[in-house]
PDB file of C-alpha atoms in Angstrom:
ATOM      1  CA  UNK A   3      23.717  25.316   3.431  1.00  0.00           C
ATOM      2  CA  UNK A   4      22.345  27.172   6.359  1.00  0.00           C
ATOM      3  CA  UNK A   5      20.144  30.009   5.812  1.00  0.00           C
ATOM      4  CA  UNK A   6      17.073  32.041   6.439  1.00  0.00           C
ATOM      5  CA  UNK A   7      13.862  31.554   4.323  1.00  0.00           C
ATOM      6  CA  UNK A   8      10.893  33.745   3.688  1.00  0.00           C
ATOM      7  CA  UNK A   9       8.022  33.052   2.127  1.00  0.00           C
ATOM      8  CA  UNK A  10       5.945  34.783  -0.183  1.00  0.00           C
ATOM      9  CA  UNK A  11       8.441  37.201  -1.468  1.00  0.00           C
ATOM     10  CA  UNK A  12       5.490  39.351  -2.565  1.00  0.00           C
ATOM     11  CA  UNK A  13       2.170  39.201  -1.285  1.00  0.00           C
ATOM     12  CA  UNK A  14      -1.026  41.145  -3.003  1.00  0.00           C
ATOM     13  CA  UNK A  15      -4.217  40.863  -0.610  1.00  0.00           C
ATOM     14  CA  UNK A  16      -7.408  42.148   0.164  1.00  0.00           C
ATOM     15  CA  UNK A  17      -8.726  44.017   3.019  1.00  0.00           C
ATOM     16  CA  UNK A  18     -10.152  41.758   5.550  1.00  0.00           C
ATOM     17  CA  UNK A  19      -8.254  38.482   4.164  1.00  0.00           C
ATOM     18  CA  UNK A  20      -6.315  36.616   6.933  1.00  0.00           C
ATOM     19  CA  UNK A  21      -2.551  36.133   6.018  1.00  0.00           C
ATOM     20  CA  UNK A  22       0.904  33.843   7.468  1.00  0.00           C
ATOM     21  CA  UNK A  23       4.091  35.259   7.033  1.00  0.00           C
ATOM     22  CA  UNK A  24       6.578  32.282   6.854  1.00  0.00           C
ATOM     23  CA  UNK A  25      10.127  32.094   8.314  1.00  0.00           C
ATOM     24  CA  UNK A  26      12.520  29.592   8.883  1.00  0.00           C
ATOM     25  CA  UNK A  27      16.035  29.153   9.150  1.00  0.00           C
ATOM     26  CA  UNK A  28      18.333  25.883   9.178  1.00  0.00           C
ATOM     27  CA  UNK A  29      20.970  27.830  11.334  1.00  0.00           C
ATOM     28  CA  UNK A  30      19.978  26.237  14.558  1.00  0.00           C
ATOM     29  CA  UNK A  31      19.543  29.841  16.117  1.00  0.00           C
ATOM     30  CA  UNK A  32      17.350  30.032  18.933  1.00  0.00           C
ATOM     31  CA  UNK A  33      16.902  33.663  18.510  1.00  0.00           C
ATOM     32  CA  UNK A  34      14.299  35.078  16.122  1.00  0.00           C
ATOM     33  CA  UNK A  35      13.097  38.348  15.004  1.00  0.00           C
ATOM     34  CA  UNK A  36      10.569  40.237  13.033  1.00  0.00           C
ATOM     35  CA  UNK A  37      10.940  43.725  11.473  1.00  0.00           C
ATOM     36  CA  UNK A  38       8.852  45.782  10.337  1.00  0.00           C
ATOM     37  CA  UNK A  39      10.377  49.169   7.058  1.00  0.00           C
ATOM     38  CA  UNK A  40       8.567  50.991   5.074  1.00  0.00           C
ATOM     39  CA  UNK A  41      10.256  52.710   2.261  1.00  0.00           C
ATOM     40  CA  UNK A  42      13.168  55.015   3.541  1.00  0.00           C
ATOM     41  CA  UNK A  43      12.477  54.486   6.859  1.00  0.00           C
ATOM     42  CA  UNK A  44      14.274  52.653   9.836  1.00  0.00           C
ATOM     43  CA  UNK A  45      13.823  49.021  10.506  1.00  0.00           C
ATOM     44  CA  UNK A  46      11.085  48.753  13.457  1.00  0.00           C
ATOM     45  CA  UNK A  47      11.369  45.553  15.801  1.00  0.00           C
ATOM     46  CA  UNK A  48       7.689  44.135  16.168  1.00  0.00           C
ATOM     47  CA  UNK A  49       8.188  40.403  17.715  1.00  0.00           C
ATOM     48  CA  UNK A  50      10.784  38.753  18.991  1.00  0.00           C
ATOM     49  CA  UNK A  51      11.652  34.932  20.469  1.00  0.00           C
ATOM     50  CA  UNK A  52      14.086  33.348  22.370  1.00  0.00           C
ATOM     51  CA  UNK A  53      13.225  29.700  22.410  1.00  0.00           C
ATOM     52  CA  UNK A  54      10.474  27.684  21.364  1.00  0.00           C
ATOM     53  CA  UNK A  55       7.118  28.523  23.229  1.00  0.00           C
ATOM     54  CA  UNK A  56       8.736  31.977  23.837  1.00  0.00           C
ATOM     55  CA  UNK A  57       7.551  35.382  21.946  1.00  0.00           C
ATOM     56  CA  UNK A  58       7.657  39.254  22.874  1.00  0.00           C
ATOM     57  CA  UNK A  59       6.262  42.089  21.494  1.00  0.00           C
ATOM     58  CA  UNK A  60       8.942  44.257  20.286  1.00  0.00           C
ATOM     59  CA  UNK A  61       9.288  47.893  20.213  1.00  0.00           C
ATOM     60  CA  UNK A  62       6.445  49.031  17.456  1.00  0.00           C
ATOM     61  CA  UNK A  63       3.002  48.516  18.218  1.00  0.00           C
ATOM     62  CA  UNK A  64       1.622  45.628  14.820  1.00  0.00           C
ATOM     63  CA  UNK A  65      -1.595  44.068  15.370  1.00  0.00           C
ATOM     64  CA  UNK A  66       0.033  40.953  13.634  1.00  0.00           C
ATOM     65  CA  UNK A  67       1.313  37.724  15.725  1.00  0.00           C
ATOM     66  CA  UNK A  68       3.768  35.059  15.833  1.00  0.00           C
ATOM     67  CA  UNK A  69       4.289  31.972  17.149  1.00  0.00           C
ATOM     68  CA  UNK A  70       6.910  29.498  18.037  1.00  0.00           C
ATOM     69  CA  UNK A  71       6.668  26.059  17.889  1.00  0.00           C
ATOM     70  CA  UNK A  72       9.500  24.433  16.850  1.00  0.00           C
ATOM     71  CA  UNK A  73      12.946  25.989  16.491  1.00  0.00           C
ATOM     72  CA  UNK A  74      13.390  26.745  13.067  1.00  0.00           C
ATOM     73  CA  UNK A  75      10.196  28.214  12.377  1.00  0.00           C
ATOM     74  CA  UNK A  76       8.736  31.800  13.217  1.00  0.00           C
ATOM     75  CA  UNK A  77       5.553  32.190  11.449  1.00  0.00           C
ATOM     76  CA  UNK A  78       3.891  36.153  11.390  1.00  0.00           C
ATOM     77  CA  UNK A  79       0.199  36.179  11.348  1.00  0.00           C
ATOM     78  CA  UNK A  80      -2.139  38.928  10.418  1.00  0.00           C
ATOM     79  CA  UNK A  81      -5.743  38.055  11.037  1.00  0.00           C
ATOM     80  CA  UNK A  82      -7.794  40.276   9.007  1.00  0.00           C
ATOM     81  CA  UNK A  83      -5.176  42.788   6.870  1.00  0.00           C
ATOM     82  CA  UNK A  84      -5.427  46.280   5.945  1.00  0.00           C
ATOM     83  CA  UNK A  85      -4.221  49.117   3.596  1.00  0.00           C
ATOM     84  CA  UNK A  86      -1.722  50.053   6.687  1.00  0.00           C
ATOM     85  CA  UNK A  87      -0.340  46.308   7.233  1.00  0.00           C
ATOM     86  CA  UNK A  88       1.323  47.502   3.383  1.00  0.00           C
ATOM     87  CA  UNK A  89       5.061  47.416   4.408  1.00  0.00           C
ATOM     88  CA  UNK A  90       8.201  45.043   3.923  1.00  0.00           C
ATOM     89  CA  UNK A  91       8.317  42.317   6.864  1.00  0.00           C
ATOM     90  CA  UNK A  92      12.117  41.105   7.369  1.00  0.00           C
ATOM     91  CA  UNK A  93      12.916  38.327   9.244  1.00  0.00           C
ATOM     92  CA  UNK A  94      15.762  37.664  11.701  1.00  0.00           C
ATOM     93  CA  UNK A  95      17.826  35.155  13.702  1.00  0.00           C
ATOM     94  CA  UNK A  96      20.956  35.198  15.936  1.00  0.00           C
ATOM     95  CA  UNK A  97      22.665  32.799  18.229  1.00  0.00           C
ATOM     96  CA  UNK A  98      22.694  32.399  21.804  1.00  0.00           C
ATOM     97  CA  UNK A  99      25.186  35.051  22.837  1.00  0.00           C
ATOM     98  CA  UNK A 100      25.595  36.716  20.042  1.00  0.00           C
ATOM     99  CA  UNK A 101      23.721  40.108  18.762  1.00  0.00           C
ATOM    100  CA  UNK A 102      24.861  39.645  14.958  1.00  0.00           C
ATOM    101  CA  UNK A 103      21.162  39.309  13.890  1.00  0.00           C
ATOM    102  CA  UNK A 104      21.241  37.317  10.067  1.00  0.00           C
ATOM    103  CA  UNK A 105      18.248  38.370   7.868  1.00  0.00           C
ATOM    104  CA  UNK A 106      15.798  36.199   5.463  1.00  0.00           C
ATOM    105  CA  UNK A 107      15.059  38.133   2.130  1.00  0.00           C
ATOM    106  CA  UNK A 108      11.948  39.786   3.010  1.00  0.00           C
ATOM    107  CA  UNK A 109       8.005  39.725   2.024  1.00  0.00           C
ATOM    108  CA  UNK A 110       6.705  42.773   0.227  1.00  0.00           C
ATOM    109  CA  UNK A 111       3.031  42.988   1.943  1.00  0.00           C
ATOM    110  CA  UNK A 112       0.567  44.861  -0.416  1.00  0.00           C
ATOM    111  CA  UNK A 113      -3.354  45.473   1.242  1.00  0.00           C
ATOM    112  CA  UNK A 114      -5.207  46.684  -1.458  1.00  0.00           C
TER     113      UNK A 114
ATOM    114  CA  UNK B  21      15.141  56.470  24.802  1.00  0.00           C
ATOM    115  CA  UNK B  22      17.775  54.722  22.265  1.00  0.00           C
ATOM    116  CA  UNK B  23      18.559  56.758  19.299  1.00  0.00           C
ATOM    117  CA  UNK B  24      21.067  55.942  16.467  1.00  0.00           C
ATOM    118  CA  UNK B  25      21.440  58.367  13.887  1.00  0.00           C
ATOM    119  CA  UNK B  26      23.112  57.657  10.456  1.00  0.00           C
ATOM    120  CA  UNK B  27      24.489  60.824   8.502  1.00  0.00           C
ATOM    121  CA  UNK B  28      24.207  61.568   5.104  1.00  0.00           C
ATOM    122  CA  UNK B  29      20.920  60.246   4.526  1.00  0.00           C
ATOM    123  CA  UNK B  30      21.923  59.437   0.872  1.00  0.00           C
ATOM    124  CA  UNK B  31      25.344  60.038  -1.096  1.00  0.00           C
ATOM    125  CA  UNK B  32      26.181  60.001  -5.004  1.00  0.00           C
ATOM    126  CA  UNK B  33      29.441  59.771  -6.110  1.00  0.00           C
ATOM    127  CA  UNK B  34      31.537  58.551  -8.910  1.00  0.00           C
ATOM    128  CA  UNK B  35      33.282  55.052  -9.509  1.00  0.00           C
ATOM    129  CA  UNK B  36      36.521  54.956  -7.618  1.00  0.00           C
ATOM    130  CA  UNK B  37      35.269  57.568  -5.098  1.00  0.00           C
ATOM    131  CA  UNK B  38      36.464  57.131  -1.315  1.00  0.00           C
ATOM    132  CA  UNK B  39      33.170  57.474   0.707  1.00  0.00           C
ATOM    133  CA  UNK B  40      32.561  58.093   4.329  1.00  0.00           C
ATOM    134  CA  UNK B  41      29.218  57.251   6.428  1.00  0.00           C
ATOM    135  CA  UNK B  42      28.776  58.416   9.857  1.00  0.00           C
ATOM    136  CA  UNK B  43      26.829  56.941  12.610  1.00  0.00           C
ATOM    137  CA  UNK B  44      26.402  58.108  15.980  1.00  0.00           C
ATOM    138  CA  UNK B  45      23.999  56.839  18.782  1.00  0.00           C
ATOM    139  CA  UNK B  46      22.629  57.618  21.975  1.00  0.00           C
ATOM    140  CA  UNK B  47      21.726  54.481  24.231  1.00  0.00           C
ATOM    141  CA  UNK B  48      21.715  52.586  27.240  1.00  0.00           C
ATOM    142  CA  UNK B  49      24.390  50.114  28.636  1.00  0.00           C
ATOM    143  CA  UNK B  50      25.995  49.894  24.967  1.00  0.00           C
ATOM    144  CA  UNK B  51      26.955  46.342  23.658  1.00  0.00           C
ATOM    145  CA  UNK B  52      27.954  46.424  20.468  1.00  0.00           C
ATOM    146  CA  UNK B  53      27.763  48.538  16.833  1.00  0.00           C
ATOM    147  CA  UNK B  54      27.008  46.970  13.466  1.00  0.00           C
ATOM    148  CA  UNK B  55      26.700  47.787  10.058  1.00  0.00           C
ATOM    149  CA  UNK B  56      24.726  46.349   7.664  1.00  0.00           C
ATOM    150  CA  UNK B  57      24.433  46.469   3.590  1.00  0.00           C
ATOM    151  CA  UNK B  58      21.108  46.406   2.070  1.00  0.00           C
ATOM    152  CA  UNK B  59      20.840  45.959  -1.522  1.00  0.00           C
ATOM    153  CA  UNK B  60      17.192  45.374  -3.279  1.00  0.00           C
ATOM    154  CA  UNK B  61      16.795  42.396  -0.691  1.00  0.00           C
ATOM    155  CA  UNK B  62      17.660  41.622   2.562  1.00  0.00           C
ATOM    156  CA  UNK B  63      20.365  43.425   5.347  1.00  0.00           C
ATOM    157  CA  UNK B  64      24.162  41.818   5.250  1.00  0.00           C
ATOM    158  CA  UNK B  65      25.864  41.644   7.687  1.00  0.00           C
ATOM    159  CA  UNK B  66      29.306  43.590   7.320  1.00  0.00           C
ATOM    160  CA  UNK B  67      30.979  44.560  10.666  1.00  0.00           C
ATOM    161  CA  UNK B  68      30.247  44.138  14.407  1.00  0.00           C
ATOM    162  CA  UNK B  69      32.319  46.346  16.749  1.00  0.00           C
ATOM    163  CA  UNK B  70      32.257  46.430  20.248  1.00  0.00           C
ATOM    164  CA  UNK B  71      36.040  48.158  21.446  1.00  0.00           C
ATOM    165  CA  UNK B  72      36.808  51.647  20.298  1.00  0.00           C
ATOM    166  CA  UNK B  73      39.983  52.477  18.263  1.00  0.00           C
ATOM    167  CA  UNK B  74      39.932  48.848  16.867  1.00  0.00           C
ATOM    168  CA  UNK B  75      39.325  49.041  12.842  1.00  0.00           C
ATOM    169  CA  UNK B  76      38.164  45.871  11.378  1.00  0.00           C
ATOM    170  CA  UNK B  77      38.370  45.951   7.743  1.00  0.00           C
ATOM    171  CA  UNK B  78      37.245  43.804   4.692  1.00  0.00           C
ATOM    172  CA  UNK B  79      38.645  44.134   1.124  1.00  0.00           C
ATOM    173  CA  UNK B  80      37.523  47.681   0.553  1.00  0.00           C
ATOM    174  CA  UNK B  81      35.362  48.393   3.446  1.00  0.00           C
ATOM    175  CA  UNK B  82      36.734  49.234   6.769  1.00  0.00           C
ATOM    176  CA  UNK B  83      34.773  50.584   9.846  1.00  0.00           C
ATOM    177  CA  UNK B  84      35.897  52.206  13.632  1.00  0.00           C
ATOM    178  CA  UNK B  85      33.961  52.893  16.573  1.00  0.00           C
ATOM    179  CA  UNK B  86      34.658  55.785  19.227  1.00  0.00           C
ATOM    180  CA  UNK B  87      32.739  54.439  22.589  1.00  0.00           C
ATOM    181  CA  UNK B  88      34.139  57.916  23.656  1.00  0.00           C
ATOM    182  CA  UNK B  89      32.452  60.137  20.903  1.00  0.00           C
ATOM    183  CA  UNK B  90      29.800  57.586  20.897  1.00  0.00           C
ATOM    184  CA  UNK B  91      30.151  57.276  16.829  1.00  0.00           C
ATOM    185  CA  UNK B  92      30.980  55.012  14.050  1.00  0.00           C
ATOM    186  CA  UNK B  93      32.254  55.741  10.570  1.00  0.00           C
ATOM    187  CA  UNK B  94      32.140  53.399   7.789  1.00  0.00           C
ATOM    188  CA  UNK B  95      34.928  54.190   5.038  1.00  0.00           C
ATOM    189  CA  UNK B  96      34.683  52.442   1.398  1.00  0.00           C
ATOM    190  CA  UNK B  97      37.447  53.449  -0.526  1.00  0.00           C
ATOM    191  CA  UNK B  98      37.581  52.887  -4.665  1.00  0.00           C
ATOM    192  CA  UNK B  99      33.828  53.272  -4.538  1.00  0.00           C
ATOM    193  CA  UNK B 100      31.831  50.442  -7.360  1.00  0.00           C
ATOM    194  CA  UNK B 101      28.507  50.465  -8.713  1.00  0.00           C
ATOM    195  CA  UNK B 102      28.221  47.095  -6.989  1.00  0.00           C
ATOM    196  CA  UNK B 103      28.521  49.022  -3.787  1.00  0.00           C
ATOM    197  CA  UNK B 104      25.545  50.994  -4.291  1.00  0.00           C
ATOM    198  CA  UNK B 105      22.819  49.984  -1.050  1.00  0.00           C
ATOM    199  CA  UNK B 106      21.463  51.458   1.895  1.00  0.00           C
ATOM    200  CA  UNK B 107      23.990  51.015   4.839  1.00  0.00           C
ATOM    201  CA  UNK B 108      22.420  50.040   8.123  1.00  0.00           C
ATOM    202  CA  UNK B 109      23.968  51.102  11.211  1.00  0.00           C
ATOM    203  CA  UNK B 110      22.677  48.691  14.220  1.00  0.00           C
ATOM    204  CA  UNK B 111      23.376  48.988  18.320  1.00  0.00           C
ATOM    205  CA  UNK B 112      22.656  46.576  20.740  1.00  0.00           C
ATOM    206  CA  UNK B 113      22.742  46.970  24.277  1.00  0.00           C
ATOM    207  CA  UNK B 114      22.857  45.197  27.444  1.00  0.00           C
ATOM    208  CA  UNK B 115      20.687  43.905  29.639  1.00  0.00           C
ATOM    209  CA  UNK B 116      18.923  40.835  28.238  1.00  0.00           C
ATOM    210  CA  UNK B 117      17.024  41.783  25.999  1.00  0.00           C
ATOM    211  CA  UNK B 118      19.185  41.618  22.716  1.00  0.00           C
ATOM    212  CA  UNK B 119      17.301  43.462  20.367  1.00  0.00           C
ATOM    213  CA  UNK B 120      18.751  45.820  17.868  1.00  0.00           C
ATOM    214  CA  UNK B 121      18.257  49.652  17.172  1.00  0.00           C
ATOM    215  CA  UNK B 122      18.590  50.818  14.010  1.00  0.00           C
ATOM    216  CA  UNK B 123      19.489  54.430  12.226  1.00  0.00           C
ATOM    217  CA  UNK B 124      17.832  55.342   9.055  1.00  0.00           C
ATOM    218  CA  UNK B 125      20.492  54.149   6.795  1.00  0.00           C
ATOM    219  CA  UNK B 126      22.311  55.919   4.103  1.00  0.00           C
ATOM    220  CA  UNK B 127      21.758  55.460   0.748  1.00  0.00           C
ATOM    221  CA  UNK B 128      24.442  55.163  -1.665  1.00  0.00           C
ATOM    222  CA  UNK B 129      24.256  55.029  -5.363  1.00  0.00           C
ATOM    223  CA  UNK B 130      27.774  55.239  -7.051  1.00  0.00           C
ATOM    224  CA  UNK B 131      27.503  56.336 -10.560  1.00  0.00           C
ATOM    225  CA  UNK B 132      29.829  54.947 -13.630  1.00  0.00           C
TER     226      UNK B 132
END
């Protein structure tokens, strides 16, 4: 079945620690996107792609960053985390040509 | 810059309650309008509207946009506890790029 994947669901870290945000999808999108919400709050694009080897910063400023190697996969990186990396990180995909954006299930960052 | 504002910011009602959310937005070279659900997990997709007047509808949920008015309404009639989320509104716009800007949401918790 096609879908979106994130992994960890949860993630409980140290300052300093160095940390990969996984994402894939078996849609065969070549469209992917990372948001960034805190509780209550709107849903803040910080990297997007369009094809492999392609990635943009989005509209929020994130010291984290992504890469795109192959299709399917959109990993988030965050070299050395901090109390203020604490948010929930969704991940995205759409088609080409179309804006309906599809959602993975989301990691809960916690930077102790 | 692109604004979309959702309206209430959070509803309770009761069980067979007809509800009404409101978006309304402010951006450039419009594409498209669409609503999400978000439950404990990740956004759903519900609607994507992109000609005014049109309603699309789906079992209880039924949405219209106003490119005039420059809003959106969202209408779930015989409210369920199931239907209790945050409700996304989403606009994309032209021009390339084909990234999304999101309201606030509005929460919704529909009591027994």
């Amino acid at each position: 079945e096609a879908d979106i994947y994130q992994t960890p669901r949860y993630l409980v870290i140290g300052t300093g620690k160095k940390i990969t945000l996984e994402c894939s999808q078996t849609m065969g999108h070549d469209k992917m996107y990372w948001y960034q919400q805190d509780p209550g709050m709107e849903l803040h694009l910080i990297h997007y792609s369009y094809g492999v080897n392609s990635t943009e910063k989005g509209d929020l400023s994130s010291e984290s960053t992504v890469s795109r190697i192959r299709t399917e996969h959109f990993p988030l990186t965050l070299e050395s985390a901090r109390p203020s990396h604490t948010s929930q990180y969704l991940c995205a995909s759409s088609g080409s040509g179309g804006e309906t954006q599809y959602f993975g299930p989301g990691t809960r960052l916690l930077v102790l | 810059e692109d604004k979309v504002v959702q309206s209430p910011l959070s509803l309770v009602v009761h069980e067979g309650d007809t509800v009404t959310l409101n978006c309304s937005y402010e951006v450039t070279n419009f594409r498209s309008l669409l609503w999400y659900k978000q439950e404990k997990k990740a956004p759903t997709f519900l609607f994507m509207l992109t000609s005014s007047g049109i309603e699309k509808k789906s079992g209880r949920l039924s949405s219209i946009l106003d490119k005039k008015e420059l809003f959106s309404i969202l209408n779930i009639t015989a409210t369920q506890t199931g239907d209790s989320a945050i409700y996304l509104c989403a606009v994309s716009t032209q021009g390339g790029s084909e990234k999304l800007v999101f309201g606030k949401g509005t929460k919704l918790t529909v009591n027994p």
